[in-house]
């Protein structure tokens, strides 16, 4: 993604189809926040959304576990899938602790997210820092060309400056761009997809769109499927208005599906079934 506009994120908000996606997401979020259960049991909805979001992000990373297995399991060491689910759970828990830092130092937050995700699974000198020239990346879902270390450093700095400067862009647009850029760059040796989806979550919460973190986009990304996720991301990497708009719309639909999931949780709580 590159543009010379003074507020490049805001310019993306006017791409064909994006205003409609933004409006649809805003209305969906408002509806779930207006649910009567949210007035007295919002903490329970937040906790359940976190669990379901973690499960969805892990599924996209290759660990497609049943929700009840994620809920039941206490040991996430051992096999690769268990470690992936454990990393997703840790990242979701960590996201809320990093909101105040994000707008001042997004690169510091990304480093922390990778450290949390790796959890000792990577060598110490690779954890929490962008990869160096010649270092490999373990991200099997994303097969787009891998940018070199110098390009990664430059684009990360550019993304960081955009976040620090602030933007008039809708939260959905900013979240989708942060997510897409991190997938495109794959700045770390591992866990880039998990980190990218957590960063998207941080933007949605910190922007005020979803302050209670009850609209897990990760649920929607997983529900739409890995093939649709990759196809939408590949559109983003083209840099064309159509491709970027399609990625933003895909992210918007994912938020709406997350809203639907949390609405179902609210209904279950209201019936006393959860």
Coordinates of C-alpha atoms in Angstrom, one line a residue:
X1 CA 0.0 0.0 0.0
X2 CA 1.4 3.4 -1.0
X3 CA -0.1 6.8 -1.5
X4 CA 1.1 10.4 -1.3
X5 CA -2.0 11.7 0.3
X6 CA -1.6 13.6 3.6
X7 CA -4.0 11.2 5.3
X8 CA -3.6 8.0 3.2
X9 CA -5.9 5.9 5.5
X10 CA -8.7 8.4 5.2
X11 CA -8.5 8.3 1.4
X12 CA -9.1 4.6 1.5
X13 CA -12.4 5.2 3.3
X14 CA -13.9 6.7 0.1
X15 CA -13.0 3.7 -2.1
X16 CA -16.1 2.1 -3.8
X17 CA -18.0 -0.1 -1.4
X18 CA -16.0 0.9 1.7
X19 CA -18.5 3.6 3.0
X20 CA -21.2 1.0 2.9
X21 CA -19.1 -1.6 4.7
X22 CA -18.2 1.0 7.4
X23 CA -21.9 1.9 7.8
X24 CA -23.0 -1.7 8.0
X25 CA -20.4 -2.5 10.7
X26 CA -21.3 0.6 12.7
X27 CA -24.9 -0.4 12.8
X28 CA -24.2 -4.0 13.7
X29 CA -21.9 -2.9 16.6
X30 CA -24.5 -0.4 17.8
X31 CA -27.2 -3.1 17.9
X32 CA -25.2 -5.6 20.0
X33 CA -24.1 -2.8 22.4
X34 CA -27.7 -1.9 22.8
X35 CA -28.7 -5.4 23.9
X36 CA -30.2 -5.4 27.3
X37 CA -27.8 -8.1 28.6
X38 CA -24.9 -5.6 27.9
X39 CA -26.2 -3.4 30.7
X40 CA -25.5 -5.9 33.4
X41 CA -23.4 -8.7 32.1
X42 CA -21.0 -7.2 29.6
X43 CA -18.0 -8.7 31.4
X44 CA -19.3 -12.2 30.6
X45 CA -19.9 -11.3 27.0
X46 CA -16.4 -9.9 26.7
X47 CA -14.9 -13.0 28.2
X48 CA -16.8 -15.3 25.9
X49 CA -15.9 -13.1 22.9
X50 CA -12.3 -13.3 23.8
X51 CA -12.4 -17.1 23.9
X52 CA -14.2 -17.4 20.6
X53 CA -12.0 -14.9 19.0
X54 CA -8.9 -16.8 20.1
X55 CA -10.4 -20.0 18.7
X56 CA -11.1 -18.3 15.4
X57 CA -7.6 -16.9 15.1
X58 CA -6.0 -20.2 15.9
X59 CA -8.2 -22.0 13.3
X60 CA -6.8 -19.7 10.6
X61 CA -3.3 -20.6 11.8
X62 CA -4.0 -24.3 11.4
X63 CA -5.4 -25.3 14.8
X64 CA -9.1 -25.6 14.1
X65 CA -10.3 -26.8 17.5
X66 CA -13.8 -27.2 18.7
X67 CA -14.8 -24.3 21.1
X68 CA -15.5 -26.7 23.9
X69 CA -12.0 -28.2 23.6
X70 CA -10.5 -24.8 23.8
X71 CA -12.6 -24.1 26.9
X72 CA -11.8 -27.3 28.6
X73 CA -8.0 -27.6 27.9
X74 CA -5.6 -26.2 30.5
X75 CA -2.3 -27.5 29.0
X76 CA -1.3 -25.9 25.7
X77 CA 2.2 -27.3 25.6
X78 CA 3.2 -30.3 23.5
X79 CA 1.9 -30.6 20.0
X80 CA 2.0 -27.8 17.5
X81 CA -1.7 -27.2 17.4
X82 CA -2.0 -26.9 21.2
X83 CA 0.8 -24.4 21.2
X84 CA -1.0 -22.4 18.4
X85 CA -4.2 -22.3 20.4
X86 CA -2.2 -21.3 23.5
X87 CA -0.5 -18.5 21.7
X88 CA -3.9 -17.2 20.4
X89 CA -5.3 -17.2 23.9
X90 CA -2.3 -15.4 25.4
X91 CA -2.5 -12.8 22.7
X92 CA -6.1 -12.0 23.2
X93 CA -5.5 -11.7 27.0
X94 CA -2.5 -9.4 26.3
X95 CA -4.3 -7.1 23.8
X96 CA -6.3 -5.2 26.4
X97 CA -3.1 -4.4 28.4
X98 CA -1.5 -2.7 25.4
X99 CA -4.1 -0.2 24.3
X100 CA -2.5 2.8 26.0
X101 CA 0.8 2.0 24.4
X102 CA -0.4 1.4 20.8
X103 CA -1.0 5.0 19.8
X104 CA 2.4 6.1 21.1
X105 CA 4.6 3.1 20.2
X106 CA 3.0 0.6 17.9
X107 CA 6.3 -1.1 17.1
X108 CA 6.8 -1.7 20.8
X109 CA 3.4 -3.3 21.0
X110 CA 4.1 -5.6 18.0
X111 CA 7.3 -6.7 19.6
X112 CA 5.5 -7.5 22.8
X113 CA 2.8 -9.4 20.9
X114 CA 5.4 -11.6 19.2
X115 CA 7.1 -12.2 22.5
X116 CA 3.8 -13.3 24.0
X117 CA 2.9 -15.5 21.0
X118 CA 6.3 -17.2 20.8
X119 CA 6.1 -18.1 24.5
X120 CA 9.6 -19.7 24.3
X121 CA 8.9 -21.5 21.1
X122 CA 11.5 -19.5 19.2
X123 CA 15.1 -18.9 19.9
X124 CA 15.6 -15.9 22.2
X125 CA 17.4 -13.8 19.6
X126 CA 14.5 -14.1 17.1
X127 CA 11.7 -13.2 19.5
X128 CA 10.2 -9.7 19.6
X129 CA 12.2 -8.2 16.8
X130 CA 11.7 -7.9 13.0
X131 CA 13.5 -10.6 11.0
X132 CA 16.9 -9.9 9.6
X133 CA 18.1 -10.5 6.1
X134 CA 18.3 -14.2 5.3
X135 CA 16.0 -15.3 8.2
X136 CA 13.1 -17.6 7.3
X137 CA 9.5 -17.2 8.1
X138 CA 7.1 -19.9 9.2
X139 CA 3.7 -18.8 8.0
X140 CA 2.2 -21.6 5.9
X141 CA -1.2 -20.0 5.2
X142 CA 0.2 -17.0 3.5
X143 CA 2.2 -17.7 0.3
X144 CA 2.6 -14.1 -1.0
X145 CA 6.1 -13.0 -1.9
X146 CA 8.1 -12.3 1.2
X147 CA 9.5 -8.7 1.4
X148 CA 13.1 -8.3 2.3
X149 CA 14.3 -7.2 5.7
X150 CA 15.0 -3.6 4.6
X151 CA 11.5 -3.3 3.0
X152 CA 10.0 -4.7 6.2
X153 CA 11.8 -2.2 8.3
X154 CA 10.8 0.8 6.1
X155 CA 7.1 -0.2 5.8
X156 CA 6.8 -1.0 9.5
X157 CA 8.2 2.5 10.3
X158 CA 5.7 4.0 7.8
X159 CA 2.8 2.1 9.3
X160 CA 3.9 3.2 12.8
X161 CA 4.0 6.8 11.8
X162 CA 0.5 6.7 10.3
X163 CA -0.8 5.3 13.6
X164 CA 1.0 7.8 15.8
X165 CA -0.1 10.7 13.6
X166 CA -3.7 9.6 13.8
X167 CA -6.2 9.6 11.0
X168 CA -9.7 10.6 10.1
X169 CA -10.2 7.1 8.6
X170 CA -13.0 4.9 10.1
X171 CA -11.8 2.3 12.6
X172 CA -12.6 -0.5 10.2
X173 CA -10.3 1.0 7.5
X174 CA -7.4 1.4 9.9
X175 CA -7.8 -2.0 11.4
X176 CA -8.0 -3.7 8.0
X177 CA -4.9 -1.9 6.8
X178 CA -2.9 -2.7 9.9
X179 CA -4.0 -6.4 9.6
X180 CA -3.2 -6.5 5.9
X181 CA 0.2 -4.8 6.1
X182 CA 1.4 -7.1 8.9
X183 CA 0.3 -10.2 6.9
X184 CA 2.0 -8.8 3.8
X185 CA 5.3 -8.0 5.7
X186 CA 5.3 -11.0 8.0
X187 CA 7.9 -9.1 10.0
X188 CA 8.6 -11.9 12.5
X189 CA 10.0 -15.4 12.0
X190 CA 6.7 -16.9 13.3
X191 CA 3.2 -16.2 14.5
X192 CA 2.6 -13.3 12.1
X193 CA -1.0 -14.2 11.3
X194 CA -1.8 -14.4 15.0
X195 CA -0.1 -11.1 15.7
X196 CA -1.8 -9.4 12.7
X197 CA -5.2 -10.4 13.9
X198 CA -4.5 -9.3 17.4
X199 CA -3.3 -5.9 16.1
X200 CA -6.6 -5.6 14.2
X201 CA -8.4 -6.3 17.5
X202 CA -6.4 -3.6 19.3
X203 CA -7.3 -1.0 16.7
X204 CA -11.0 -1.9 16.8
X205 CA -11.0 -1.6 20.6
X206 CA -8.8 1.4 21.0
X207 CA -10.6 3.4 18.3
X208 CA -13.8 3.3 20.3
X209 CA -15.7 1.2 17.8
X210 CA -15.7 -1.8 20.1
X211 CA -14.4 -0.6 23.5
X212 CA -15.6 -3.6 25.4
X213 CA -14.1 -6.0 22.9
X214 CA -17.3 -7.9 22.2
X215 CA -17.1 -8.0 18.4
X216 CA -14.4 -10.5 17.6
X217 CA -13.4 -10.1 14.0
X218 CA -11.3 -13.3 14.3
X219 CA -14.6 -15.3 14.5
X220 CA -15.7 -13.9 11.3
X221 CA -12.4 -14.4 9.5
X222 CA -12.5 -18.1 10.5
X223 CA -16.2 -18.5 9.6
X224 CA -15.7 -17.1 6.1
X225 CA -12.9 -19.7 5.7
X226 CA -9.2 -19.8 5.0
X227 CA -9.7 -19.7 1.3
X228 CA -11.8 -16.5 1.4
X229 CA -9.3 -15.0 3.9
X230 CA -6.3 -15.7 1.6
X231 CA -8.2 -14.5 -1.5
X232 CA -9.2 -11.2 0.1
X233 CA -5.7 -10.7 1.4
X234 CA -4.2 -11.3 -2.1
X235 CA -6.5 -8.6 -3.3
X236 CA -5.0 -6.3 -0.7
X237 CA -1.5 -7.1 -1.8
X238 CA -2.2 -6.0 -5.4
X239 CA -2.5 -2.4 -4.1
X240 CA -5.4 -1.7 -6.5
X241 CA -8.4 0.3 -5.3
X242 CA -10.6 -2.7 -6.0
X243 CA -8.3 -5.2 -4.1
X244 CA -7.9 -3.0 -1.1
X245 CA -11.6 -2.2 -0.9
X246 CA -12.4 -5.9 -1.1
X247 CA -10.0 -6.6 1.8
X248 CA -11.6 -3.9 3.9
X249 CA -15.1 -5.2 3.1
X250 CA -13.9 -8.7 4.0
X251 CA -12.7 -7.4 7.4
X252 CA -16.0 -5.6 7.8
X253 CA -18.0 -8.7 7.2
X254 CA -15.7 -10.5 9.7
X255 CA -16.6 -7.9 12.4
X256 CA -20.3 -8.3 11.6
X257 CA -20.0 -12.1 12.0
X258 CA -18.3 -11.5 15.3
X259 CA -21.2 -9.3 16.3
X260 CA -23.6 -12.1 15.4
X261 CA -21.6 -14.5 17.6
X262 CA -21.8 -12.1 20.6
X263 CA -25.4 -11.4 20.0
X264 CA -26.0 -15.2 20.2
X265 CA -24.1 -15.2 23.5
X266 CA -26.2 -12.3 24.8
X267 CA -29.4 -14.2 23.9
X268 CA -28.1 -17.3 25.6
X269 CA -27.3 -15.4 28.8
X270 CA -30.7 -13.8 28.7
X271 CA -32.3 -17.2 28.6
X272 CA -30.0 -18.5 31.3
X273 CA -28.5 -21.0 29.0
X274 CA -24.9 -19.9 29.2

